[in-house]
mmCIF file of C-alpha atoms and ligand atoms in Angstrom:
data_model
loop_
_atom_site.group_PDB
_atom_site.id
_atom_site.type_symbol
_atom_site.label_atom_id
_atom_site.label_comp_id
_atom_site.label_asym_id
_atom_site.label_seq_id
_atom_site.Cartn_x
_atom_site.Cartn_y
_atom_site.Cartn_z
ATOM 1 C CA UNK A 1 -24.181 -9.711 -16.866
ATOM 2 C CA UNK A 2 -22.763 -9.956 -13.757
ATOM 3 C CA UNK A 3 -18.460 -10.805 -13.085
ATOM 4 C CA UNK A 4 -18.590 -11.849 -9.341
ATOM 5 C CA UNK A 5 -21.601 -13.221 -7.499
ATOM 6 C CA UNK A 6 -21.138 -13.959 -3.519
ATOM 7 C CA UNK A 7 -23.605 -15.908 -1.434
ATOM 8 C CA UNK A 8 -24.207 -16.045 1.984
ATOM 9 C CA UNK A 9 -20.478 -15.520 2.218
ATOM 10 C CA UNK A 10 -18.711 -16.188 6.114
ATOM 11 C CA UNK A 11 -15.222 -16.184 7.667
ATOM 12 C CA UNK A 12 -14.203 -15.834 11.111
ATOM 13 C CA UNK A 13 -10.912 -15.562 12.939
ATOM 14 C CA UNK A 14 -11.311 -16.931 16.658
ATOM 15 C CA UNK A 15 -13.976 -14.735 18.442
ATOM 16 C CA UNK A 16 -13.944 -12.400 15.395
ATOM 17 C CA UNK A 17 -16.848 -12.626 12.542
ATOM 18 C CA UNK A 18 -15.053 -10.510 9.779
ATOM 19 C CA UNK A 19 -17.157 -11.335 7.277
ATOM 20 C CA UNK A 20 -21.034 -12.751 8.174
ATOM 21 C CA UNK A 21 -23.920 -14.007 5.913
ATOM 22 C CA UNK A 22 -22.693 -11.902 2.611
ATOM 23 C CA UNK A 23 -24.172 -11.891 -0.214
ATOM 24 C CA UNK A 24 -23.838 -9.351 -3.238
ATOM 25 C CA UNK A 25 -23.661 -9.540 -6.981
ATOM 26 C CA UNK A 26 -20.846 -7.103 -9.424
ATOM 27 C CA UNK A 27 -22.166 -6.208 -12.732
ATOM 28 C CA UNK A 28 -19.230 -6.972 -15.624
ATOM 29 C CA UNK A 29 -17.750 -3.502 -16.800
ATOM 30 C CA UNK A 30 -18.262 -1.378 -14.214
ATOM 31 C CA UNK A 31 -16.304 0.778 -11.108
ATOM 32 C CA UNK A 32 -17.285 -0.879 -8.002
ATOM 33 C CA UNK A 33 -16.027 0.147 -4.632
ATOM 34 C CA UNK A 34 -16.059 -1.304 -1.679
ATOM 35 C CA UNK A 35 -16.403 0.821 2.043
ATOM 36 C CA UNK A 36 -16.812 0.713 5.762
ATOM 37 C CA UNK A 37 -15.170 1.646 8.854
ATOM 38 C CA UNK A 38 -11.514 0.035 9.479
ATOM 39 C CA UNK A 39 -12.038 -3.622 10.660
ATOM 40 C CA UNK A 40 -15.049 -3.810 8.494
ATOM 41 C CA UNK A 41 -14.124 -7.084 6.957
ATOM 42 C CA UNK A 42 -13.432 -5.154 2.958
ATOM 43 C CA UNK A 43 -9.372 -7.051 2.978
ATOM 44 C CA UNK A 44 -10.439 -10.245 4.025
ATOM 45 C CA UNK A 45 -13.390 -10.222 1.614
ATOM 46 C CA UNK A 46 -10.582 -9.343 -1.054
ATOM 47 C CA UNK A 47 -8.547 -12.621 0.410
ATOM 48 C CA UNK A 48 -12.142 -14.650 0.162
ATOM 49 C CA UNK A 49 -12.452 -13.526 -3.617
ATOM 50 C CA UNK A 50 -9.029 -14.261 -4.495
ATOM 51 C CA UNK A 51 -8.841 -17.583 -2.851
ATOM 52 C CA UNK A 52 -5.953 -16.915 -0.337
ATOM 53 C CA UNK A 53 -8.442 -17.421 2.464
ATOM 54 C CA UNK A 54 -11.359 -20.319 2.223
ATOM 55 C CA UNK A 55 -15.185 -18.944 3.811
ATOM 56 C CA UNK A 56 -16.334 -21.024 6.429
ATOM 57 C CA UNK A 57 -19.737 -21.009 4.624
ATOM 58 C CA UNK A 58 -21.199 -19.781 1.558
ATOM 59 C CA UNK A 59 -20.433 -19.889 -2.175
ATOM 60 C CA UNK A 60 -17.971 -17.417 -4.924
ATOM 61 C CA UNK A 61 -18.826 -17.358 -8.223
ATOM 62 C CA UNK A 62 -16.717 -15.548 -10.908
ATOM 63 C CA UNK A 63 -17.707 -15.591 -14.737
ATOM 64 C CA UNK A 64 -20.551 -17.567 -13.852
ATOM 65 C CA UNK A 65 -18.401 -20.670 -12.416
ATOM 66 C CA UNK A 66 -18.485 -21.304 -8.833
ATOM 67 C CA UNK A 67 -14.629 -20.899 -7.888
ATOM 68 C CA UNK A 68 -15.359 -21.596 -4.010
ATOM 69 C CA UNK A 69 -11.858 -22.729 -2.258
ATOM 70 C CA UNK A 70 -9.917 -22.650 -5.818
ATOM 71 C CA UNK A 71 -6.111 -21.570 -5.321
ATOM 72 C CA UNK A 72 -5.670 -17.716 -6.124
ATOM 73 C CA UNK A 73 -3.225 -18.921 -9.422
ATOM 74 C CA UNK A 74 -6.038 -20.764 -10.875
ATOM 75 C CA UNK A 75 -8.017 -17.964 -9.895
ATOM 76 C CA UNK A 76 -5.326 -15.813 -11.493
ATOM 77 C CA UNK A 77 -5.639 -17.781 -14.942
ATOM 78 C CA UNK A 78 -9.274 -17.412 -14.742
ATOM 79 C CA UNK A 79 -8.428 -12.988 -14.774
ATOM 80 C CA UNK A 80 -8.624 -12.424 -11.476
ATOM 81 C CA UNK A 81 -5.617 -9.661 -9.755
ATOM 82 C CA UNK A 82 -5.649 -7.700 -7.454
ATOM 83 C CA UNK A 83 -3.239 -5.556 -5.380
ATOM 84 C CA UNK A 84 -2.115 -5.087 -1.711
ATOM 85 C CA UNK A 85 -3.200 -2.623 0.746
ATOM 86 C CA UNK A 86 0.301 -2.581 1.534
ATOM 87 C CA UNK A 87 2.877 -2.241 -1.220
ATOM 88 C CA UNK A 88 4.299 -5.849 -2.889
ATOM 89 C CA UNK A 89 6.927 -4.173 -4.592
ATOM 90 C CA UNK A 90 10.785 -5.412 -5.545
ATOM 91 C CA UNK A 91 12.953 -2.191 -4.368
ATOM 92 C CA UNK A 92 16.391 -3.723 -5.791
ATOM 93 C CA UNK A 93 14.209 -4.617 -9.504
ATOM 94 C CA UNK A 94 13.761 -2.181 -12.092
ATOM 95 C CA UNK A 95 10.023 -1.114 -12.888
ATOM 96 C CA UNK A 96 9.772 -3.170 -16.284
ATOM 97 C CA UNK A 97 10.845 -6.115 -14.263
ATOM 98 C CA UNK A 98 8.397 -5.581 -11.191
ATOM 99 C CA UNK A 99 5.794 -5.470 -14.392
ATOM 100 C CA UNK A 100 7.171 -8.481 -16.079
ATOM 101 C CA UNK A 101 6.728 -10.897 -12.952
ATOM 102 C CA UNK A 102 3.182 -10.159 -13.035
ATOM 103 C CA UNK A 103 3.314 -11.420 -16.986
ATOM 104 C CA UNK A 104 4.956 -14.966 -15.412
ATOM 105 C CA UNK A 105 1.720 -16.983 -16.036
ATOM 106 C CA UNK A 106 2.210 -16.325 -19.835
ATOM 107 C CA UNK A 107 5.883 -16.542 -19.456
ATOM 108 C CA UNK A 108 6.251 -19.760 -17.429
ATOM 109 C CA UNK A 109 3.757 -21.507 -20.185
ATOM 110 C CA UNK A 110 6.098 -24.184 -21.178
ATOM 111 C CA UNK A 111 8.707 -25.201 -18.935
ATOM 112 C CA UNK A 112 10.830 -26.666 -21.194
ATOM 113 C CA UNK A 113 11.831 -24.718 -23.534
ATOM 114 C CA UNK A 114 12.573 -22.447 -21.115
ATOM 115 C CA UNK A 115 15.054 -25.037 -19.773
ATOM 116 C CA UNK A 116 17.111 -25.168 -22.955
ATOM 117 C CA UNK A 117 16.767 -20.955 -24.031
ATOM 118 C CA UNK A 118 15.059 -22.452 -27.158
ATOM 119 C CA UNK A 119 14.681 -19.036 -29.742
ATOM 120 C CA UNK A 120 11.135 -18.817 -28.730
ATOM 121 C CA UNK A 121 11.592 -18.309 -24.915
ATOM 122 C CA UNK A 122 14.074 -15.462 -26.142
ATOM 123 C CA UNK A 123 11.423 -14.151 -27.965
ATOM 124 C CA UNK A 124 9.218 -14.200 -25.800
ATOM 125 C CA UNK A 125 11.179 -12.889 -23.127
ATOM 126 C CA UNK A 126 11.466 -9.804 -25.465
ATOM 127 C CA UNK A 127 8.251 -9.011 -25.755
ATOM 128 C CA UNK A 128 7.208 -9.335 -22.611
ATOM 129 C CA UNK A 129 9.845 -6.677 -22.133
ATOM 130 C CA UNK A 130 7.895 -5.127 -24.542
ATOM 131 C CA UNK A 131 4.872 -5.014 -23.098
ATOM 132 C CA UNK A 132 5.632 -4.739 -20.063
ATOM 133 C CA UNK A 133 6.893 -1.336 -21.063
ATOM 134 C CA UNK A 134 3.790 -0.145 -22.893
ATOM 135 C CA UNK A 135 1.895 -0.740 -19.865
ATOM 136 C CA UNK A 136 4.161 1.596 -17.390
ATOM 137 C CA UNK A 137 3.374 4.248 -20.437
ATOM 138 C CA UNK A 138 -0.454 3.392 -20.086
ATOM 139 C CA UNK A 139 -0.369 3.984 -16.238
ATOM 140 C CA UNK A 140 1.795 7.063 -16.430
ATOM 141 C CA UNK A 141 5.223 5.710 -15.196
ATOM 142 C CA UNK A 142 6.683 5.536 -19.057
ATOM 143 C CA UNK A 143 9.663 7.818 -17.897
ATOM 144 C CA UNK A 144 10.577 5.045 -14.939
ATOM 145 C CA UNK A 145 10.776 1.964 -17.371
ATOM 146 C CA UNK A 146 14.710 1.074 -16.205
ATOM 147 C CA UNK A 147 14.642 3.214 -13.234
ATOM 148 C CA UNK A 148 14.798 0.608 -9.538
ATOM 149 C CA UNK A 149 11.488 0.507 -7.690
ATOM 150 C CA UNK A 150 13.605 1.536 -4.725
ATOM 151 C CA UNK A 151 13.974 5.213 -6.246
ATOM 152 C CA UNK A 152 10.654 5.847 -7.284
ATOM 153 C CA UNK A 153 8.169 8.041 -5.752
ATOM 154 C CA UNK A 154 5.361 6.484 -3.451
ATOM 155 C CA UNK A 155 3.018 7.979 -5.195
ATOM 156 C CA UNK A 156 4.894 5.962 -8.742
ATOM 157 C CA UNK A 157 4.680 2.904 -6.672
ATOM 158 C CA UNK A 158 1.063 2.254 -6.201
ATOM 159 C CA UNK A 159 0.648 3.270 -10.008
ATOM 160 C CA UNK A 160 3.355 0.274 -10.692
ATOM 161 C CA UNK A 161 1.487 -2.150 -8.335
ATOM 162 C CA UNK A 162 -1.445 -1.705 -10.336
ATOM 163 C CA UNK A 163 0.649 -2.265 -13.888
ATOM 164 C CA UNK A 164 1.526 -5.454 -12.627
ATOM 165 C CA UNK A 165 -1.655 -6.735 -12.133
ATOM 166 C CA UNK A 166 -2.582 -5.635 -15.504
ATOM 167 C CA UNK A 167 0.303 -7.594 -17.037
ATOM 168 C CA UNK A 168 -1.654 -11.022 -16.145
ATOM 169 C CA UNK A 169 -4.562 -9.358 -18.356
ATOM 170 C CA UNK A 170 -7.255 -9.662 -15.844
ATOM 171 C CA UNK A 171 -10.635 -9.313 -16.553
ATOM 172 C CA UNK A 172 -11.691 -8.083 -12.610
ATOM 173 C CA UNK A 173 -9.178 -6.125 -11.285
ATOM 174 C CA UNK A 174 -9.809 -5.455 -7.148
ATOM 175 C CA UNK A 175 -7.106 -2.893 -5.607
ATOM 176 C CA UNK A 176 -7.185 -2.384 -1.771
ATOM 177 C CA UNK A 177 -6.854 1.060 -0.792
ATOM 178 C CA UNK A 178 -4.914 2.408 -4.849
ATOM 179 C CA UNK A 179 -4.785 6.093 -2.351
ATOM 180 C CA UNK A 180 -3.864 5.266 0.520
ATOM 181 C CA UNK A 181 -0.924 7.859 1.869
ATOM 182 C CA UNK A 182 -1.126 9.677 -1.292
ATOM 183 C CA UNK A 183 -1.240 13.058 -1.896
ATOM 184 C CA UNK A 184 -3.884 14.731 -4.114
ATOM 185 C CA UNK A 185 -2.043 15.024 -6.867
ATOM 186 C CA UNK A 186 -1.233 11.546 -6.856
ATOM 187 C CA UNK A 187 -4.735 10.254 -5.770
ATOM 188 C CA UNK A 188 -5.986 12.286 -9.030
ATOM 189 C CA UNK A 189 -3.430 10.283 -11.119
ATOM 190 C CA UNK A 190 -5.056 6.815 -9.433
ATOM 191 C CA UNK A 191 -8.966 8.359 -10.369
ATOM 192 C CA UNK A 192 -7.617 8.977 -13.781
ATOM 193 C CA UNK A 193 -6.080 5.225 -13.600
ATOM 194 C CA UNK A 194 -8.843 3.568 -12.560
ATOM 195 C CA UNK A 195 -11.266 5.465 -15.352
ATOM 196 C CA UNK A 196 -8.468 4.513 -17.885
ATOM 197 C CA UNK A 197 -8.262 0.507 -16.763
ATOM 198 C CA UNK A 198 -12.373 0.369 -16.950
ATOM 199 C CA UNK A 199 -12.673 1.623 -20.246
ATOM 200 C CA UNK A 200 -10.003 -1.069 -21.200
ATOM 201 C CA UNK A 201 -13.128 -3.046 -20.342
ATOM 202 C CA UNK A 202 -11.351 -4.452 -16.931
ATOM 203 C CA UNK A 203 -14.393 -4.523 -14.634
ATOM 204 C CA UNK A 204 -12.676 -2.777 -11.391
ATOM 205 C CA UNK A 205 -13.626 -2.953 -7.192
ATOM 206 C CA UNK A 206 -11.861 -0.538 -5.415
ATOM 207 C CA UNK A 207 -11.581 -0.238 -1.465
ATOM 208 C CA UNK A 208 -10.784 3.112 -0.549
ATOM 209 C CA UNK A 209 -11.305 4.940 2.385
ATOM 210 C CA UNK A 210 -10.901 8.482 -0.211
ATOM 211 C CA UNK A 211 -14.535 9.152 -0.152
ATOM 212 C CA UNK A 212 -13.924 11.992 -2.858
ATOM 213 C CA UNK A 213 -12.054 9.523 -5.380
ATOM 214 C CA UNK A 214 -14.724 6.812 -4.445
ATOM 215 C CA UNK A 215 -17.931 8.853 -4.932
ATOM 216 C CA UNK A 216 -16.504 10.908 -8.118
ATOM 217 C CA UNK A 217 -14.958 7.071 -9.923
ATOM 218 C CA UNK A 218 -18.277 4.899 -8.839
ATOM 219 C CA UNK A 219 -20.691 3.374 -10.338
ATOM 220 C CA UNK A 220 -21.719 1.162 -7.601
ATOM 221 C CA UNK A 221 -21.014 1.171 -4.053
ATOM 222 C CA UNK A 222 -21.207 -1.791 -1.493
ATOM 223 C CA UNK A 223 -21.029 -0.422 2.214
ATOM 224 C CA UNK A 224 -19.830 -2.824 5.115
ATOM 225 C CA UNK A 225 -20.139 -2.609 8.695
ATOM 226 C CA UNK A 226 -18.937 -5.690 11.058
ATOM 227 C CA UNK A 227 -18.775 -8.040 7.780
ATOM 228 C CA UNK A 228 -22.335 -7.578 6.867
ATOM 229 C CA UNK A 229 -23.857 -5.242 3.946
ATOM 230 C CA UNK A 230 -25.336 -2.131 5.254
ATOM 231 C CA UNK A 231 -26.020 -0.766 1.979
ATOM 232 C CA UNK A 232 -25.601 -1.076 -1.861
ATOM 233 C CA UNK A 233 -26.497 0.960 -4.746
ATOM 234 C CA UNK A 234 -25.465 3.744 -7.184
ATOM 235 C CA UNK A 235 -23.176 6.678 -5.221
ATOM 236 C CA UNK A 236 -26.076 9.044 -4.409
ATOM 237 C CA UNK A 237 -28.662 6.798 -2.861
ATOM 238 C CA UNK A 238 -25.055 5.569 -0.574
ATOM 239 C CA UNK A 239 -24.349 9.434 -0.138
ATOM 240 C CA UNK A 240 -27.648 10.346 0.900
ATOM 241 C CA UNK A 241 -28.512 7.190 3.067
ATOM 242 C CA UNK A 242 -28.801 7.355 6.859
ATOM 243 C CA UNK A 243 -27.306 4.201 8.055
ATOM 244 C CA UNK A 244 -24.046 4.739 5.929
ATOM 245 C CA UNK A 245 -23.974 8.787 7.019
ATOM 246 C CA UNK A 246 -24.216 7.272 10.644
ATOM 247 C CA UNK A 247 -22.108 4.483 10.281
ATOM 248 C CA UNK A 248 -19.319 5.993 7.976
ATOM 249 C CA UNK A 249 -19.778 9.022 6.234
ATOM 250 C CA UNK A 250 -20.498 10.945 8.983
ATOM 251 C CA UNK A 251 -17.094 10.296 10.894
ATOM 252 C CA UNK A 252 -15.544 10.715 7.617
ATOM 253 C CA UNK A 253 -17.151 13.697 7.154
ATOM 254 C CA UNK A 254 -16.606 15.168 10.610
ATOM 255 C CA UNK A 255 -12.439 13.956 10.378
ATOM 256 C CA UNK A 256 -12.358 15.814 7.383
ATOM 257 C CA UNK A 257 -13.944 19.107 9.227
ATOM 258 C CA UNK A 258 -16.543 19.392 6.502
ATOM 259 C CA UNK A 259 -19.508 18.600 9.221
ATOM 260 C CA UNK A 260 -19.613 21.420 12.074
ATOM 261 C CA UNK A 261 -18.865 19.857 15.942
ATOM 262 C CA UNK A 262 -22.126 20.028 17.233
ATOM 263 C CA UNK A 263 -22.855 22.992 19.519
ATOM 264 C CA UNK A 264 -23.089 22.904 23.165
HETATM 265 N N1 LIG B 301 -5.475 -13.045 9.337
HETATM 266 C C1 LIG B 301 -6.244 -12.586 10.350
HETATM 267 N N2 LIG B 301 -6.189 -13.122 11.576
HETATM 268 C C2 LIG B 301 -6.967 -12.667 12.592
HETATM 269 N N3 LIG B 301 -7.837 -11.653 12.455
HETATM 270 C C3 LIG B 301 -7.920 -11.055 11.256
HETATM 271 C C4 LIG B 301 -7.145 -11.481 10.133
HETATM 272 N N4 LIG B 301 -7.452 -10.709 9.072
HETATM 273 C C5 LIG B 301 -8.378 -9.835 9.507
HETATM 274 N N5 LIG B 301 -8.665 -10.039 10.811
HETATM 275 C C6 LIG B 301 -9.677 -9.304 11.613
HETATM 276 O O1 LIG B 301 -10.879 -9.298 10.850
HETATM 277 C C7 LIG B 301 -11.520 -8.025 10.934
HETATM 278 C C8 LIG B 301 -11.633 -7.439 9.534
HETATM 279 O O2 LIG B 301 -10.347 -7.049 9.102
HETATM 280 P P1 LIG B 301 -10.044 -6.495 7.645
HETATM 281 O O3 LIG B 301 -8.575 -6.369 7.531
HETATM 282 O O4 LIG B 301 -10.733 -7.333 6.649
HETATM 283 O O5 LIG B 301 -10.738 -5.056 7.711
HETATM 284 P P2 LIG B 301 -10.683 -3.853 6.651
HETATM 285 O O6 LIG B 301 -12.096 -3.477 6.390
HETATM 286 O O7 LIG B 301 -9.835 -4.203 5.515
HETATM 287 O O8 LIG B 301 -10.011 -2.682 7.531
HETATM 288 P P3 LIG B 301 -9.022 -1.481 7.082
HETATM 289 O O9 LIG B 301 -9.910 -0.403 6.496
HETATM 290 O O10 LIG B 301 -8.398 -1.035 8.367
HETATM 291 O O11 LIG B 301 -8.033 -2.027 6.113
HETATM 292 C C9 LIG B 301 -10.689 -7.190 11.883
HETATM 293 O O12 LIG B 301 -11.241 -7.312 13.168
HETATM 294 C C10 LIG B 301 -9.319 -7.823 11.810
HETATM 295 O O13 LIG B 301 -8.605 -7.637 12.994
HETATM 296 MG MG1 LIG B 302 -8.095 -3.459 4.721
#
């Protein structure tokens, strides 16, 4: 069964084609991730998915619905989240709290009785507390429940970011760039994350320019260059094929001094 299916997918910005004729389909349950060069198009396909940017052509279907131009909240209550390449986090709130604002869609459900602190609001205030706090302990942060987002760790903070998208209980989670200016032992903690959220059942799309944490957390990879698909398929047919070495792998490879300059 597949989660997300994309069609012919477009959207440009002036002069600039970031994404072009795009079509691709993500099985339900899996690790997906999503590469390519910087400026490939993989955050503004993220802001096509979620619905903070409409295509200019083509067609998004999630859960088998077609969700083209819907509002990311009703995308949201659909189980759809995702994260920030850069970090959406409230320094001066306490981590429980930073988790509990992603819980506001079950929060918020009745407006009324929230007006008037009726005992069930309190309640339920409470247990989103609750689990709110069970969730830091499932990503790792349980010894940061009260502590301010402002003292945490980087590393601490992109696990958090990721809690709070699992507060809305989403049922695709995608996460721009989970390593980014992380150290290994942090990137190992996101790897062990990301296996932990999928076997929750949360289908998960990563974009990650780590090509270590993407090739050893994959199932499936989707390779862009200049908004188009240069490849797809299962991490050693994208490890092993020559447009993607060319296009990507190779510079990453070469940055990373594990291919020799060439000689002469
Ligand atoms: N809001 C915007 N306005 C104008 N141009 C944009 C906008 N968002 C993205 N672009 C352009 O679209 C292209 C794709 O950008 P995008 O951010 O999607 O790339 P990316 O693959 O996420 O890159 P990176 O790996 O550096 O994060 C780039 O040329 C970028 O400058
Ligand atoms: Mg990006």
């Amino acid at each position: 069964m597949t989660i997300l299916d994309v069609e012919d997918l477009a959207k440009g910005f002036g002069g600039i084609r970031a994404i072009q004729g795009l079509s691709f389909s993500l099985r339900a349950g899996a690790i997906h991730s999503i590469i390519g060069p910087n400026g490939a198009g993989k955050t503004t396909l993220f802001n096509l998915i979620t619905g903070l940017y409409a295509p200019d052509q083509g067609r998004i279907a999630f859960l088998g619905e077609t969700v083209t131009g819907l509002p990311p909240h009703h995308l949201a209550a659909m189980g759809l989240q995702r994260t920030f390449q850069n970090l959406q986090i409230f320094e001066t709130m306490t981590a429980v709290e930073n988790v509990m604002v992603g819980r506001h869609l079950h929060i918020l459900r009745g407006l009324l009785p929230s007006l008037f602190r009726l005992p069930s609001i309190v309640r339920s205030d409470r247990d989103a507390r609750e689990r709110a706090r069970r969730l830091l302990e499932f990503v790792g942060l349980g010894a940061y429940v009260e502590t301010p987002a402002g003292a945490m760790p980087y590393g601490a903070l992109k696990r958090l970011e990721i809690a709070r998208a699992l507060a809305a209980e989403p049922k695709l989670l995608l996460l721009d760039e989970p390593a980014a200016g992380c150290n290994a032992a942090e990137t190992q903690e996101i790897d062990t994350l990301i296996q932990r959220v999928a076997a929750a059942g949360v289908t998960v799309v990563l974009v990650e320019h780590d090509m270590s944490l993407v090739m050893g957390v994959s199932d499936h990879i989707l390779v862009l260059d200049h908004g188009q698909k240069l490849a797809e398929g299962p991490v050693d047919e994208i490890r092993a094929n020559p447009a993607v070495i060319e296009a990507y792998l190779g510079t990453r490879a070469a940055e990373a001094g594990a291919v020799p300059a060439p000689v002469g």
